[in-house]
PDB file of C-alpha atoms in Angstrom:
ATOM      1  CA  MET W   1      10.628  11.404  36.787  1.00  0.00           C
ATOM      2  CA  GLN W   2      11.284   7.951  38.272  1.00  0.00           C
ATOM      3  CA  LEU W   3       8.129   6.030  39.064  1.00  0.00           C
ATOM      4  CA  PRO W   4       8.131   3.961  42.295  1.00  0.00           C
ATOM      5  CA  TYR W   5       6.906   0.761  40.634  1.00  0.00           C
ATOM      6  CA  THR W   6       7.942  -1.524  37.797  1.00  0.00           C
ATOM      7  CA  VAL W   7       6.146  -2.210  34.536  1.00  0.00           C
ATOM      8  CA  ASP W   8       5.060  -5.643  35.786  1.00  0.00           C
ATOM      9  CA  ASP W   9       3.636  -4.429  39.120  1.00  0.00           C
ATOM     10  CA  ASP W  10       0.073  -3.527  38.204  1.00  0.00           C
ATOM     11  CA  GLN W  11      -1.092  -3.499  41.818  1.00  0.00           C
ATOM     12  CA  ALA W  12       1.260  -0.653  42.682  1.00  0.00           C
ATOM     13  CA  ALA W  13       0.427   1.003  39.376  1.00  0.00           C
ATOM     14  CA  ILE W  14      -3.284   0.984  40.233  1.00  0.00           C
ATOM     15  CA  GLU W  15      -2.594   2.937  43.405  1.00  0.00           C
ATOM     16  CA  ALA W  16      -0.270   5.371  41.623  1.00  0.00           C
ATOM     17  CA  VAL W  17      -2.618   5.988  38.698  1.00  0.00           C
ATOM     18  CA  GLY W  18      -5.533   6.433  41.090  1.00  0.00           C
ATOM     19  CA  ALA W  19      -3.516   9.045  42.959  1.00  0.00           C
ATOM     20  CA  GLU W  20      -2.695  10.720  39.653  1.00  0.00           C
ATOM     21  CA  ILE W  21      -6.382  10.995  38.780  1.00  0.00           C
ATOM     22  CA  ASN W  22      -7.195  12.525  42.158  1.00  0.00           C
ATOM     23  CA  ARG W  23      -4.165  14.819  42.238  1.00  0.00           C
ATOM     24  CA  PRO W  24      -2.841  15.387  38.705  1.00  0.00           C
ATOM     25  CA  ASP W  25       0.894  15.916  38.251  1.00  0.00           C
ATOM     26  CA  PRO W  26       2.071  16.612  34.656  1.00  0.00           C
ATOM     27  CA  ALA W  27       5.563  15.225  35.299  1.00  0.00           C
ATOM     28  CA  ARG W  28       4.197  12.030  36.818  1.00  0.00           C
ATOM     29  CA  TRP W  29       1.672  11.568  34.004  1.00  0.00           C
ATOM     30  CA  GLN W  30       4.408  12.009  31.419  1.00  0.00           C
ATOM     31  CA  ALA W  31       6.480   9.321  33.128  1.00  0.00           C
ATOM     32  CA  MET W  32       3.439   7.035  33.200  1.00  0.00           C
ATOM     33  CA  THR W  33       2.886   7.415  29.460  1.00  0.00           C
ATOM     34  CA  THR W  34       6.448   7.531  28.113  1.00  0.00           C
ATOM     35  CA  GLY W  35       7.757   4.315  26.589  1.00  0.00           C
ATOM     36  CA  ASP W  36       5.709   1.487  25.097  1.00  0.00           C
ATOM     37  CA  ASP W  37       5.675  -0.680  28.230  1.00  0.00           C
ATOM     38  CA  ARG W  38       4.709   2.187  30.553  1.00  0.00           C
ATOM     39  CA  LEU W  39       2.043   3.366  28.148  1.00  0.00           C
ATOM     40  CA  ARG W  40       0.518  -0.100  27.898  1.00  0.00           C
ATOM     41  CA  GLN W  41       0.610  -0.536  31.664  1.00  0.00           C
ATOM     42  CA  THR W  42      -1.062   2.810  32.362  1.00  0.00           C
ATOM     43  CA  TYR W  43      -3.727   2.131  29.748  1.00  0.00           C
ATOM     44  CA  ARG W  44      -4.333  -1.328  31.178  1.00  0.00           C
ATOM     45  CA  VAL W  45      -4.488  -0.088  34.766  1.00  0.00           C
ATOM     46  CA  LEU W  46      -6.949   2.656  33.864  1.00  0.00           C
ATOM     47  CA  GLY W  47      -9.221  -0.038  32.471  1.00  0.00           C
ATOM     48  CA  GLN W  48      -8.894  -2.007  35.714  1.00  0.00           C
ATOM     49  CA  LEU W  49      -9.756   1.075  37.760  1.00  0.00           C
ATOM     50  CA  ILE W  50     -12.879   1.666  35.693  1.00  0.00           C
ATOM     51  CA  LYS W  51     -13.955  -1.949  36.234  1.00  0.00           C
ATOM     52  CA  GLN W  52     -13.350  -1.616  39.969  1.00  0.00           C
ATOM     53  CA  VAL W  53     -15.618   1.421  40.046  1.00  0.00           C
ATOM     54  CA  GLU W  54     -18.353  -0.476  38.197  1.00  0.00           C
ATOM     55  CA  VAL W  55     -18.101  -3.355  40.673  1.00  0.00           C
ATOM     56  CA  ALA W  56     -18.183  -0.939  43.596  1.00  0.00           C
ATOM     57  CA  PHE W  57     -21.355   0.668  42.241  1.00  0.00           C
ATOM     58  CA  THR W  58     -23.059  -2.703  41.994  1.00  0.00           C
ATOM     59  CA  LYS W  59     -22.137  -3.597  45.564  1.00  0.00           C
ATOM     60  CA  ARG W  60     -23.087  -0.237  47.079  1.00  0.00           C
ATOM     61  CA  LYS W  61     -26.465  -0.251  45.325  1.00  0.00           C
ATOM     62  CA  ALA W  62     -27.148  -3.765  46.554  1.00  0.00           C
ATOM     63  CA  VAL W  63     -26.293  -2.761  50.132  1.00  0.00           C
ATOM     64  CA  LEU W  64     -28.599   0.247  49.935  1.00  0.00           C
ATOM     65  CA  ARG W  65     -31.471  -1.797  48.518  1.00  0.00           C
ATOM     66  CA  ALA W  66     -31.052  -4.383  51.255  1.00  0.00           C
ATOM     67  CA  PHE W  67     -30.990  -1.774  54.018  1.00  0.00           C
ATOM     68  CA  ARG W  68     -33.365  -2.498  56.863  1.00  0.00           C
ATOM     69  CA  GLY W  69     -33.755  -0.062  59.725  1.00  0.00           C
ATOM     70  CA  PRO W  70     -35.432   3.105  60.948  1.00  0.00           C
ATOM     71  CA  ARG W  71     -36.312   5.672  58.308  1.00  0.00           C
ATOM     72  CA  PRO W  72     -33.849   8.287  59.633  1.00  0.00           C
ATOM     73  CA  ASP W  73     -31.039   5.740  59.378  1.00  0.00           C
ATOM     74  CA  TYR W  74     -32.103   4.923  55.843  1.00  0.00           C
ATOM     75  CA  HIS W  75     -32.073   8.588  54.855  1.00  0.00           C
ATOM     76  CA  GLN W  76     -28.597   8.865  56.355  1.00  0.00           C
ATOM     77  CA  ALA W  77     -27.451   5.823  54.351  1.00  0.00           C
ATOM     78  CA  VAL W  78     -28.868   7.359  51.166  1.00  0.00           C
ATOM     79  CA  ALA W  79     -27.045  10.638  51.848  1.00  0.00           C
ATOM     80  CA  VAL W  80     -23.773   8.787  52.380  1.00  0.00           C
ATOM     81  CA  TYR W  81     -24.294   6.826  49.167  1.00  0.00           C
ATOM     82  CA  GLU W  82     -25.093   9.939  47.119  1.00  0.00           C
ATOM     83  CA  GLU W  83     -22.008  11.718  48.417  1.00  0.00           C
ATOM     84  CA  TRP W  84     -19.852   8.689  47.568  1.00  0.00           C
ATOM     85  CA  LYS W  85     -21.551   8.380  44.172  1.00  0.00           C
ATOM     86  CA  SER W  86     -20.787  11.994  43.283  1.00  0.00           C
ATOM     87  CA  ARG W  87     -17.076  11.595  44.025  1.00  0.00           C
ATOM     88  CA  THR W  88     -16.853   8.192  42.366  1.00  0.00           C
ATOM     89  CA  VAL W  89     -18.624   9.244  39.168  1.00  0.00           C
ATOM     90  CA  HIS W  90     -16.196  12.152  38.853  1.00  0.00           C
ATOM     91  CA  PHE W  91     -13.258   9.777  39.367  1.00  0.00           C
ATOM     92  CA  ALA W  92     -14.585   7.318  36.785  1.00  0.00           C
ATOM     93  CA  ASN W  93     -15.165  10.073  34.223  1.00  0.00           C
ATOM     94  CA  CYS W  94     -11.609  11.316  34.695  1.00  0.00           C
ATOM     95  CA  ALA W  95     -10.248   7.769  34.333  1.00  0.00           C
ATOM     96  CA  ARG W  96     -12.211   7.266  31.112  1.00  0.00           C
ATOM     97  CA  ALA W  97     -10.982  10.599  29.747  1.00  0.00           C
ATOM     98  CA  ARG W  98      -7.356   9.735  30.551  1.00  0.00           C
ATOM     99  CA  ARG W  99      -7.739   6.322  28.947  1.00  0.00           C
ATOM    100  CA  GLY W 100      -9.298   7.892  25.869  1.00  0.00           C
ATOM    101  CA  GLU W 101      -6.230  10.118  25.500  1.00  0.00           C
ATOM    102  CA  LEU W 102      -4.026   7.029  25.258  1.00  0.00           C
ATOM    103  CA  GLU W 103      -6.236   4.826  23.092  1.00  0.00           C
ATOM    104  CA  ASP W 104      -4.855   5.824  19.670  1.00  0.00           C
ATOM    105  CA  ARG W 105      -1.250   5.547  20.826  1.00  0.00           C
ATOM    106  CA  VAL W 106      -1.786   2.092  22.304  1.00  0.00           C
ATOM    107  CA  ARG W 107      -3.599   0.947  19.157  1.00  0.00           C
ATOM    108  CA  ARG W 108      -0.687   2.056  16.962  1.00  0.00           C
ATOM    109  CA  ILE W 109       1.812   0.235  19.176  1.00  0.00           C
ATOM    110  CA  ASN W 110      -0.253  -2.955  19.099  1.00  0.00           C
ATOM    111  CA  GLN W 111      -0.642  -2.770  15.330  1.00  0.00           C
ATOM    112  CA  HIS W 112       3.095  -2.310  14.918  1.00  0.00           C
ATOM    113  CA  ASP W 113       3.810  -5.297  17.150  1.00  0.00           C
ATOM    114  CA  THR W 114       1.306  -7.417  15.227  1.00  0.00           C
ATOM    115  CA  LEU W 115       2.933  -6.533  11.917  1.00  0.00           C
ATOM    116  CA  ASN W 116       6.351  -7.384  13.333  1.00  0.00           C
ATOM    117  CA  ARG W 117       5.109 -10.788  14.519  1.00  0.00           C
ATOM    118  CA  MET W 118       3.556 -11.494  11.130  1.00  0.00           C
ATOM    119  CA  ALA W 119       6.764 -10.486   9.343  1.00  0.00           C
ATOM    120  CA  THR W 120       8.794 -12.736  11.622  1.00  0.00           C
ATOM    121  CA  ALA W 121       6.445 -15.662  11.003  1.00  0.00           C
ATOM    122  CA  LEU W 122       6.640 -15.104   7.243  1.00  0.00           C
ATOM    123  CA  GLN W 123      10.420 -14.920   7.400  1.00  0.00           C
ATOM    124  CA  THR W 124      10.575 -18.185   9.355  1.00  0.00           C
ATOM    125  CA  LEU W 125       8.230 -19.933   6.930  1.00  0.00           C
ATOM    126  CA  THR W 126      10.143 -18.633   3.923  1.00  0.00           C
ATOM    127  CA  GLN W 127      13.419 -19.864   5.346  1.00  0.00           C
ATOM    128  CA  ALA W 128      11.919 -23.281   6.064  1.00  0.00           C
ATOM    129  CA  VAL W 129      10.722 -23.623   2.463  1.00  0.00           C
ATOM    130  CA  ALA W 130      14.119 -22.520   1.169  1.00  0.00           C
ATOM    131  CA  ASP W 131      15.844 -25.111   3.373  1.00  0.00           C
ATOM    132  CA  HIS W 132      13.436 -27.760   2.087  1.00  0.00           C
ATOM    133  CA  ARG W 133      14.265 -26.845  -1.518  1.00  0.00           C
ATOM    134  CA  ASP W 134      18.005 -26.899  -0.914  1.00  0.00           C
ATOM    135  CA  ALA W 135      17.808 -30.230   0.882  1.00  0.00           C
ATOM    136  CA  ILE W 136      15.937 -31.878  -2.000  1.00  0.00           C
ATOM    137  CA  ARG W 137      18.180 -30.423  -4.700  1.00  0.00           C
ATOM    138  CA  SER W 138      21.293 -31.593  -2.890  1.00  0.00           C
ATOM    139  CA  GLY W 139      19.847 -35.029  -2.094  1.00  0.00           C
ATOM    140  CA  SER W 140      18.805 -38.052  -4.069  1.00  0.00           C
ATOM    141  CA  ARG W 141      15.037 -37.534  -4.128  1.00  0.00           C
ATOM    142  CA  GLU W 142      13.471 -36.258  -7.333  1.00  0.00           C
ATOM    143  CA  GLU W 143      11.581 -33.004  -7.327  1.00  0.00           C
ATOM    144  CA  THR W 144       7.812 -33.299  -7.532  1.00  0.00           C
ATOM    145  CA  ALA W 145       5.231 -30.938  -8.970  1.00  0.00           C
ATOM    146  CA  ALA W 146       4.163 -30.089  -5.422  1.00  0.00           C
ATOM    147  CA  ASP W 147       7.764 -29.199  -4.574  1.00  0.00           C
ATOM    148  CA  ARG W 148       8.094 -26.907  -7.569  1.00  0.00           C
ATOM    149  CA  MET W 149       4.759 -25.239  -6.800  1.00  0.00           C
ATOM    150  CA  LEU W 150       5.895 -24.621  -3.224  1.00  0.00           C
ATOM    151  CA  TRP W 151       9.191 -23.152  -4.389  1.00  0.00           C
ATOM    152  CA  LEU W 152       7.396 -20.923  -6.900  1.00  0.00           C
ATOM    153  CA  ARG W 153       5.343 -19.483  -4.071  1.00  0.00           C
ATOM    154  CA  LEU W 154       8.568 -18.905  -2.172  1.00  0.00           C
ATOM    155  CA  GLU W 155      10.048 -16.950  -5.077  1.00  0.00           C
ATOM    156  CA  LEU W 156       6.910 -14.829  -5.324  1.00  0.00           C
ATOM    157  CA  SER W 157       6.797 -14.008  -1.617  1.00  0.00           C
ATOM    158  CA  PRO W 158       7.618 -10.377  -0.674  1.00  0.00           C
ATOM    159  CA  TYR W 159      10.306 -11.484   1.776  1.00  0.00           C
ATOM    160  CA  ALA W 160      12.121 -13.621  -0.794  1.00  0.00           C
ATOM    161  CA  ALA W 161      11.946 -10.828  -3.364  1.00  0.00           C
ATOM    162  CA  ARG W 162      13.438  -8.388  -0.871  1.00  0.00           C
ATOM    163  CA  GLN W 163      16.228 -10.814   0.035  1.00  0.00           C
ATOM    164  CA  ASN W 164      17.041 -11.391  -3.634  1.00  0.00           C
ATOM    165  CA  HIS W 165      17.129  -7.660  -4.275  1.00  0.00           C
ATOM    166  CA  MET W 166      19.474  -7.099  -1.328  1.00  0.00           C
ATOM    167  CA  ALA W 167      21.761  -9.896  -2.483  1.00  0.00           C
ATOM    168  CA  ALA W 168      21.883  -8.518  -6.036  1.00  0.00           C
ATOM    169  CA  THR W 169      22.604  -5.001  -4.814  1.00  0.00           C
ATOM    170  CA  THR W 170      25.438  -6.197  -2.586  1.00  0.00           C
ATOM    171  CA  SER W 171      27.062  -8.291  -5.328  1.00  0.00           C
ATOM    172  CA  THR W 172      26.977  -5.465  -7.905  1.00  0.00           C
ATOM    173  CA  ALA W 173      27.933  -2.621  -5.631  1.00  0.00           C
ATOM    174  CA  GLY W 174      30.779  -4.435  -3.921  1.00  0.00           C
ATOM    175  CA  PRO W 175      31.916  -3.802  -0.375  1.00  0.00           C
ATOM    176  CA  GLN W 176      31.134  -0.343   0.903  1.00  0.00           C
ATOM    177  CA  LYS W 177      33.645   1.656   2.892  1.00  0.00           C
ATOM    178  CA  PRO W 178      32.231   3.125   6.065  1.00  0.00           C
ATOM    179  CA  ARG W 179      31.977   6.878   5.850  1.00  0.00           C
ATOM    180  CA  PRO W 180      33.892   8.803   8.482  1.00  0.00           C
ATOM    181  CA  THR W 181      32.013  11.180  10.719  1.00  0.00           C
ATOM    182  CA  THR W 182      33.307  13.868  12.998  1.00  0.00           C
ATOM    183  CA  CYS W 183      33.638  13.266  16.729  1.00  0.00           C
ATOM    184  CA  ARG W 184      33.069  15.995  19.252  1.00  0.00           C
ATOM    185  CA  ARG W 185      36.828  16.433  19.658  1.00  0.00           C
ATOM    186  CA  GLY W 186      37.420  16.597  15.924  1.00  0.00           C
ATOM    187  CA  GLN W 187      38.768  13.043  15.655  1.00  0.00           C
ATOM    188  CA  PRO W 188      37.388  11.112  12.653  1.00  0.00           C
ATOM    189  CA  HIS W 189      35.850   7.740  13.278  1.00  0.00           C
ATOM    190  CA  THR W 190      33.785   5.317  11.209  1.00  0.00           C
ATOM    191  CA  THR W 191      30.143   4.470  11.676  1.00  0.00           C
ATOM    192  CA  ALA W 192      31.070   0.790  11.411  1.00  0.00           C
ATOM    193  CA  THR W 193      33.226   0.816  14.512  1.00  0.00           C
ATOM    194  CA  SER W 194      31.719   3.531  16.660  1.00  0.00           C
ATOM    195  CA  PRO W 195      29.325   2.443  19.402  1.00  0.00           C
ATOM    196  CA  GLU W 196      25.745   3.544  19.190  1.00  0.00           C
ATOM    197  CA  ARG W 197      24.734   6.309  21.508  1.00  0.00           C
ATOM    198  CA  LYS W 198      22.206   5.150  24.072  1.00  0.00           C
ATOM    199  CA  PRO W 199      19.079   7.262  24.301  1.00  0.00           C
TER     200      PRO W 199
END
């Protein structure tokens, strides 16, 4: 199902998710929660809806407390508020339940992204230290104890160990021939030259 708003249009998403809570549609909900960006957006928007409800409660209560007028009018205002409160509490409970369904999935995505950022930062730092070592060894400056200590930490880093292992495996195994696979029409092709199938 194609949603009528983009992943960076939270205003439109708020309206769509609110409509989904009031009138559930399994196909629409699946579209709202499929893909990392859509899932994050829907989770974020549900939180915004819940905050809007909390703000609305504060305002409506303040208006009712400040009401000045004949007693019958006050009773009418209370009845209107209670009717609104009943519908709004139900809406808020549904929004919280929907958000709770997504919480674990969003947490896993965020953890994965955090680990990727940390790995990238470690890779960048490791490469910078390696460049520093190579520059000193190829230059005229003498190595210092601090240099050697820094390089030792580089050699002990998980990223450097993995890179060294990959380099050793490649040099001992030699170039690998791509294995042919079978096309739909029975024509062999290699995994090295065939385009990836888009999901």
